Structure formats: structure tokens, C-alpha cells
Amino acid sequence: MKHSTRWLGTVGAVAAVSALVLSGCSTGGDTTGSGPSDNPTAGALTPVSLQLQWSAQAQFAGYYAAVDQGYYRDEGLDVTIKEGGSDIVPQDALAAGDVDYAISWVPKVLGSIEQGANITDVAQIFERSATTQISFKDKNITSPADLKGKNVGSWGYGNEWELFAGMQKDGVQLSDINLVQQAFDMSGFLAGDIDAAQAMTYNEYAQVLETINPKTGKLYQPDELNVINWNDVGTAMLQDAIWANADKLTSDSDYADQTVKFIKASIKGWIFAAGDPQKAADIVAGAGSQLPAGHQLWMTNEVNKLIWPSTNGIGMIDEAAWKNTVDIAMNTKNETGATIITKDPPETAYSNEYVTKALDELKADGVDVMGADFKPITVTLKEGGE
């Protein structure tokens, strides 16, 4: 049964405009919440807050769908979704006790954990990385080795490590390229100032395909681009995960039980998004996102590809993928020679205990948590993402 819901708060004008051009991996913006409006048992629900990395967009479609479809309420939870902002670091908000759960990339959180944040990855929602390096075909950049001597764009702020690891794996040092501070859009790339630009599959890559090629008078096409995919290179790092408070997981049995319920409902939201990406995109739009409709649907579809099909069950943390992320975080150097972390993270950095319980409950109800038959839809982009 679908429950009606009300959305508390709106995205500010600046954040709304920026949502299209800002990378989904950035930390960011205003606050959006959700709460029951017509549920007579609402007072019995447990209030729960979730901190996102950025403003409302389909990168987080599963959580918004879980609110809209009443999945959290079915588990006895009244979930408020808090949008991010340029001054908000999700893992810091969680570690400080300001929220109950947070969504963030694993490498970013590993750095925070080494600095004292006692939090745990309890569900690895994105199994694959969405970060790529794209270039126009005439630049002849098809591998990290080809970046040598080129103007290479990077957002920085913790988004650069897969790029740096891929380059260093191919023997290209930072001194071998001209590293360009890339804005959170594709303007520098489209203007020719950047030879190879960072682009998330669900956001910036689509921005290029939503732009008119002045030479042809038509939208840019995929066959005009070369894409370096870090999943193929072997330097992909784990991205969006659900993080919980490690202290409370061990000291508060109610919080531990609540975590299983939260993961279970969130997974149901992501299953919904896979089954009906158009509706999921509409739900995010209704939550306050002001991304154009076509771009929002593209984002939903591309994010689904990061999750489905699942190798071990959605949310399960793969030991090899975790180790690869940790190895890159410990051994890849930035411009100053620093690494993300200097030692192995503690055992509390991740746990499959809670997601396993959630998956077992879902499987007992006959829910497909693998998505072996998942097939993405075809999204036709239009100028400006409309």
C-alpha cells in the first residue's frame, strides 16, 4: 500500500540550479525531510534521520521511494531525509550524533575514521563505481597511460583517488599531466580547456549528451567520446553506502534492531526504483529536486546499473572490493604525496551483520534481492536534460 507523505523543506534557489551541474558524489546543500501526514499510528513510529551527500536527486532514489511507498513506516520508522550542503560532511554529522544514518563514499569515510569517527558501513548499496574520465575521440585518450601530457580535470575534494590510482597503475605520475581544477560541471571540457574530464555516469556524462555540438547542430553522441571506466581499469573504489554509529550498534540493542529495519526498507526502495525508474524519478522530483525530467530519469536508470544485478545481494559488502578500496586509499598519493589513510581501518569500519539479517527477512518474504533479471531501460536525452 502506498502511503501519502509530506516533504518538509525545499531546495534553495542556488542549490536547485546547482543540482544539475554538481557531481552526485559531492557533499552539499539544503535539507529535505519526510514525515507521515495521514497515518493514524504515526505517533508510535520511531523518528529516524538520514543525511544525504547532496540535494534531492535520483542518486538517492531508493530512500525517497522507501518514504513515498511507506516501506519505512511498515518497519515502524518515521524517516526524515536531510539533504546535504557544501558545509555538510555526512559522516561527520553521523559521528557527531546529529543524525542516525548517513550516505557517503567509502574512501571519504575511511579518512574520517582514521581521524576518529567511529562509524560503520552497514550496507554497501552501490556495488560499482560511477566515476569515469571522458574525452573527445580526437584526443586519442583510451587508457590512463594516454593521460600523460594532457590537461586532466578533477573536482578534488576526495573525488580524485580513482583517477590518481589508475594513472599510477599505468606509470603516469601527477607531474606528467597538467591537473586542472574542474568545476562541478562540464563547461571547461566543452570549451576545450580540459582534454579529459571527470564525469559521473549518472550526471556529468549525461550533461555532455544533453548539449548541442556546434559542429553538427545536433546533440553530442556517445560515439564521439572515449570513456575510461575505473571498474574496467581495476581502480574503482566503493561509493554510496549506508553508515551507522559504531558505538550505538554495540551498546544499544534497539539501535541495532532499528538498523536492520532501516536497511530492509531502504533495499525495498531500491528494488522499487529498479522496477519503475520513471515513478522513482517522479518521486524524487516531488521531494524537491529541480533537475529536468529527462536528466532525472537518466540518473535513476544509471544508478540502478550500479546496484543491479547484485553479486551477493544488494547491500552486502564484498571483501575483495573493500580490500581494493583500502589498498588504494593507503597506497595512492596526491599532489603533496599524501594518501587517504596511513594504516588499515579498524574492524568496525564495516559489517555485514545487519544487512545479512535484512536480506534474510526479505528473502523469507520472497523478495528478489539479487536482481539477476534486471534490465536497464533506454533513456533518450534531450537538450538541457528536459
CSV table of N, CA and C in Angstrom, one decimal, residues 187-268:
chain,number,residue,atom,x,y,z
A,187,SER,N,31.6,22.6,-18.3
A,187,SER,CA,31.9,23.8,-19.1
A,187,SER,C,33.4,23.8,-19.6
A,188,GLY,N,34.3,23.5,-18.8
A,188,GLY,CA,35.7,23.5,-19.2
A,188,GLY,C,36.0,22.5,-20.2
A,189,PHE,N,35.4,21.3,-20.1
A,189,PHE,CA,35.5,20.3,-21.1
A,189,PHE,C,34.9,20.7,-22.4
A,190,LEU,N,33.7,21.2,-22.4
A,190,LEU,CA,33.1,21.6,-23.6
A,190,LEU,C,33.8,22.7,-24.3
A,191,ALA,N,34.5,23.6,-23.5
A,191,ALA,CA,35.2,24.7,-24.1
A,191,ALA,C,36.5,24.3,-24.6
A,192,GLY,N,37.0,23.1,-24.4
A,192,GLY,CA,38.3,22.6,-24.8
A,192,GLY,C,39.4,22.9,-23.9
A,193,ASP,N,39.1,23.4,-22.7
A,193,ASP,CA,40.2,23.7,-21.7
A,193,ASP,C,40.7,22.4,-21.0
A,194,ILE,N,39.8,21.4,-21.0
A,194,ILE,CA,40.2,20.1,-20.4
A,194,ILE,C,40.1,19.0,-21.4
A,195,ASP,N,41.2,18.3,-21.5
A,195,ASP,CA,41.2,17.2,-22.5
A,195,ASP,C,40.4,15.9,-22.0
A,196,ALA,N,40.6,15.6,-20.7
A,196,ALA,CA,39.9,14.5,-20.1
A,196,ALA,C,39.3,15.0,-18.8
A,197,ALA,N,38.0,14.9,-18.7
A,197,ALA,CA,37.2,15.4,-17.6
A,197,ALA,C,36.6,14.3,-16.8
A,198,GLN,N,36.5,14.6,-15.4
A,198,GLN,CA,35.8,13.6,-14.6
A,198,GLN,C,34.3,13.8,-14.9
A,199,ALA,N,33.6,12.6,-14.9
A,199,ALA,CA,32.2,12.6,-15.1
A,199,ALA,C,31.6,11.4,-14.5
A,200,MET,N,30.5,11.6,-13.7
A,200,MET,CA,29.8,10.5,-13.2
A,200,MET,C,28.8,10.0,-14.3
A,201,THR,N,28.7,8.7,-14.3
A,201,THR,CA,27.8,8.1,-15.4
A,201,THR,C,26.4,8.6,-15.3
A,202,TYR,N,26.0,8.9,-14.1
A,202,TYR,CA,24.6,9.3,-13.9
A,202,TYR,C,24.4,10.8,-13.9
A,203,ASN,N,25.5,11.6,-14.1
A,203,ASN,CA,25.3,13.1,-14.1
A,203,ASN,C,26.0,13.8,-15.2
A,204,GLU,N,27.4,14.0,-15.0
A,204,GLU,CA,28.1,14.9,-15.9
A,204,GLU,C,28.2,14.3,-17.3
A,205,TYR,N,28.3,12.9,-17.4
A,205,TYR,CA,28.3,12.3,-18.7
A,205,TYR,C,27.1,12.6,-19.5
A,206,ALA,N,25.9,12.6,-18.8
A,206,ALA,CA,24.7,13.0,-19.5
A,206,ALA,C,24.6,14.4,-19.9
A,207,GLN,N,25.3,15.3,-19.0
A,207,GLN,CA,25.3,16.7,-19.4
A,207,GLN,C,25.9,17.0,-20.7
A,208,VAL,N,26.9,16.2,-21.1
A,208,VAL,CA,27.6,16.4,-22.4
A,208,VAL,C,26.6,15.9,-23.5
A,209,LEU,N,25.9,14.8,-23.2
A,209,LEU,CA,25.0,14.3,-24.2
A,209,LEU,C,23.7,15.1,-24.3
A,210,GLU,N,23.5,16.0,-23.4
A,210,GLU,CA,22.4,17.0,-23.5
A,210,GLU,C,22.8,18.3,-24.1
A,211,THR,N,24.0,18.4,-24.6
A,211,THR,CA,24.5,19.6,-25.2
A,211,THR,C,24.6,19.5,-26.7
A,212,ILE,N,24.3,20.6,-27.4
A,212,ILE,CA,24.4,20.7,-28.8
A,212,ILE,C,25.9,20.8,-29.3
A,213,ASN,N,26.3,19.9,-30.2
A,213,ASN,CA,27.6,20.0,-30.8
A,213,ASN,C,27.5,21.1,-31.8
A,214,PRO,N,28.3,22.2,-31.7
A,214,PRO,CA,28.2,23.3,-32.6
A,214,PRO,C,28.6,22.9,-34.0
A,215,LYS,N,29.4,21.9,-34.2
A,215,LYS,CA,29.9,21.4,-35.5
A,215,LYS,C,28.8,20.7,-36.3
A,216,THR,N,27.9,20.0,-35.6
A,216,THR,CA,26.8,19.2,-36.2
A,216,THR,C,25.4,19.8,-36.1
A,217,GLY,N,25.3,20.7,-35.1
A,217,GLY,CA,23.9,21.2,-34.8
A,217,GLY,C,23.0,20.2,-34.1
A,218,LYS,N,23.6,19.1,-33.7
A,218,LYS,CA,22.8,18.1,-33.0
A,218,LYS,C,23.5,17.8,-31.7
A,219,LEU,N,22.8,17.0,-30.8
A,219,LEU,CA,23.3,16.7,-29.5
A,219,LEU,C,24.6,15.8,-29.7
A,220,TYR,N,25.6,16.0,-28.8
A,220,TYR,CA,26.7,15.1,-28.8
A,220,TYR,C,26.2,13.7,-28.6
A,221,GLN,N,27.0,12.7,-29.3
A,221,GLN,CA,26.6,11.3,-29.2
A,221,GLN,C,27.7,10.5,-28.5
A,222,PRO,N,27.3,9.4,-27.9
A,222,PRO,CA,28.3,8.6,-27.2
A,222,PRO,C,29.5,8.2,-28.1
A,223,ASP,N,29.3,8.0,-29.4
A,223,ASP,CA,30.4,7.6,-30.2
A,223,ASP,C,31.4,8.7,-30.5
A,224,GLU,N,31.1,9.9,-30.0
A,224,GLU,CA,32.0,11.0,-30.1
A,224,GLU,C,33.0,11.1,-28.9
A,225,LEU,N,32.8,10.2,-28.0
A,225,LEU,CA,33.5,10.2,-26.7
A,225,LEU,C,34.3,8.9,-26.5
A,226,ASN,N,35.4,9.1,-25.8
A,226,ASN,CA,36.1,7.9,-25.2
A,226,ASN,C,35.9,8.0,-23.7
A,227,VAL,N,35.6,6.9,-23.1
A,227,VAL,CA,35.4,6.8,-21.6
A,227,VAL,C,36.3,5.8,-21.0
A,228,ILE,N,37.0,6.3,-20.0
A,228,ILE,CA,37.8,5.5,-19.1
A,228,ILE,C,37.0,5.1,-17.9
A,229,ASN,N,36.7,3.8,-17.8
A,229,ASN,CA,35.8,3.4,-16.7
A,229,ASN,C,36.7,2.7,-15.6
A,230,TRP,N,36.7,3.2,-14.4
A,230,TRP,CA,37.6,2.7,-13.4
A,230,TRP,C,37.3,1.3,-13.0
A,231,ASN,N,36.1,0.8,-13.2
A,231,ASN,CA,35.7,-0.6,-12.9
A,231,ASN,C,36.5,-1.5,-13.8
A,232,ASP,N,36.7,-1.0,-15.1
A,232,ASP,CA,37.5,-1.8,-16.1
A,232,ASP,C,39.0,-1.8,-15.8
A,233,VAL,N,39.4,-0.6,-15.4
A,233,VAL,CA,40.9,-0.4,-15.1
A,233,VAL,C,41.3,-1.2,-13.9
A,234,GLY,N,40.4,-1.3,-12.9
A,234,GLY,CA,40.7,-2.0,-11.7
A,234,GLY,C,41.0,-1.1,-10.5
A,235,THR,N,40.7,0.2,-10.7
A,235,THR,CA,40.9,1.1,-9.5
A,235,THR,C,39.6,1.7,-9.1
A,236,ALA,N,38.5,1.0,-9.3
A,236,ALA,CA,37.2,1.5,-8.8
A,236,ALA,C,37.2,1.4,-7.3
A,237,MET,N,36.6,2.4,-6.6
A,237,MET,CA,36.5,2.4,-5.2
A,237,MET,C,35.0,2.4,-4.8
A,238,LEU,N,34.7,1.8,-3.7
A,238,LEU,CA,33.3,1.7,-3.2
A,238,LEU,C,32.7,3.1,-3.0
A,239,GLN,N,31.5,3.3,-3.4
A,239,GLN,CA,30.9,4.6,-3.3
A,239,GLN,C,29.7,4.6,-2.3
A,240,ASP,N,28.6,4.9,-2.7
A,240,ASP,CA,27.5,5.2,-1.8
A,240,ASP,C,27.2,4.0,-0.9
A,241,ALA,N,27.3,4.2,0.4
A,241,ALA,CA,27.0,3.2,1.4
A,241,ALA,C,26.1,3.8,2.5
A,242,ILE,N,25.4,2.9,3.3
A,242,ILE,CA,24.7,3.4,4.4
A,242,ILE,C,25.6,3.2,5.6
A,243,TRP,N,25.9,4.3,6.4
A,243,TRP,CA,26.7,4.3,7.5
A,243,TRP,C,25.9,4.5,8.8
A,244,ALA,N,26.4,3.7,9.8
A,244,ALA,CA,25.7,3.8,11.1
A,244,ALA,C,26.7,4.1,12.2
A,245,ASN,N,26.2,4.5,13.4
A,245,ASN,CA,27.1,4.8,14.6
A,245,ASN,C,27.6,3.5,15.2
A,246,ALA,N,28.9,3.3,15.1
A,246,ALA,CA,29.5,2.0,15.6
A,246,ALA,C,29.3,1.8,17.1
A,247,ASP,N,29.4,2.9,17.9
A,247,ASP,CA,29.2,2.7,19.3
A,247,ASP,C,27.8,2.3,19.7
A,248,LYS,N,26.8,2.9,19.0
A,248,LYS,CA,25.4,2.5,19.3
A,248,LYS,C,25.1,1.1,18.8
A,249,LEU,N,25.7,0.7,17.7
A,249,LEU,CA,25.5,-0.7,17.2
A,249,LEU,C,25.8,-1.7,18.3
A,250,THR,N,26.8,-1.5,19.1
A,250,THR,CA,27.3,-2.5,20.1
A,250,THR,C,26.6,-2.2,21.5
A,251,SER,N,26.2,-1.0,21.7
A,251,SER,CA,25.8,-0.6,23.1
A,251,SER,C,24.3,-0.5,23.2
A,252,ASP,N,23.6,-0.4,22.1
A,252,ASP,CA,22.2,-0.1,22.1
A,252,ASP,C,21.5,-1.1,21.2
A,253,SER,N,20.8,-2.1,21.8
A,253,SER,CA,20.2,-3.2,21.0
A,253,SER,C,19.0,-2.6,20.2
A,254,ASP,N,18.4,-1.6,20.7
A,254,ASP,CA,17.2,-1.0,19.9
A,254,ASP,C,17.8,-0.4,18.6
A,255,TYR,N,18.9,0.3,18.7
A,255,TYR,CA,19.5,0.9,17.5
A,255,TYR,C,20.0,-0.2,16.5
A,256,ALA,N,20.5,-1.2,17.1
A,256,ALA,CA,21.0,-2.3,16.2
A,256,ALA,C,19.8,-2.9,15.5
A,257,ASP,N,18.7,-3.2,16.2
A,257,ASP,CA,17.5,-3.7,15.5
A,257,ASP,C,16.9,-2.7,14.5
A,258,GLN,N,16.9,-1.4,14.9
A,258,GLN,CA,16.4,-0.4,14.0
A,258,GLN,C,17.3,-0.3,12.7
A,259,THR,N,18.6,-0.6,12.8
A,259,THR,CA,19.4,-0.5,11.7
A,259,THR,C,19.0,-1.6,10.7
A,260,VAL,N,18.7,-2.8,11.2
A,260,VAL,CA,18.2,-3.9,10.3
A,260,VAL,C,16.9,-3.4,9.6
A,261,LYS,N,16.0,-2.8,10.3
A,261,LYS,CA,14.8,-2.4,9.7
A,261,LYS,C,15.0,-1.3,8.7
A,262,PHE,N,15.9,-0.4,9.0
A,262,PHE,CA,16.2,0.7,8.1
A,262,PHE,C,16.8,0.2,6.8
A,263,ILE,N,17.8,-0.7,6.9
A,263,ILE,CA,18.4,-1.3,5.7
A,263,ILE,C,17.3,-2.0,4.9
A,264,LYS,N,16.5,-2.8,5.6
A,264,LYS,CA,15.5,-3.6,4.9
A,264,LYS,C,14.5,-2.7,4.1
A,265,ALA,N,14.1,-1.7,4.7
A,265,ALA,CA,13.1,-0.7,4.0
A,265,ALA,C,13.8,0.0,2.8
A,266,SER,N,15.1,0.4,3.1
A,266,SER,CA,15.9,1.1,2.0
A,266,SER,C,16.1,0.2,0.8
A,267,ILE,N,16.4,-1.1,1.1
A,267,ILE,CA,16.5,-2.0,0.0
A,267,ILE,C,15.2,-2.2,-0.8
A,268,LYS,N,14.1,-2.2,-0.1
A,268,LYS,CA,12.8,-2.3,-0.8
A,268,LYS,C,12.6,-1.0,-1.7
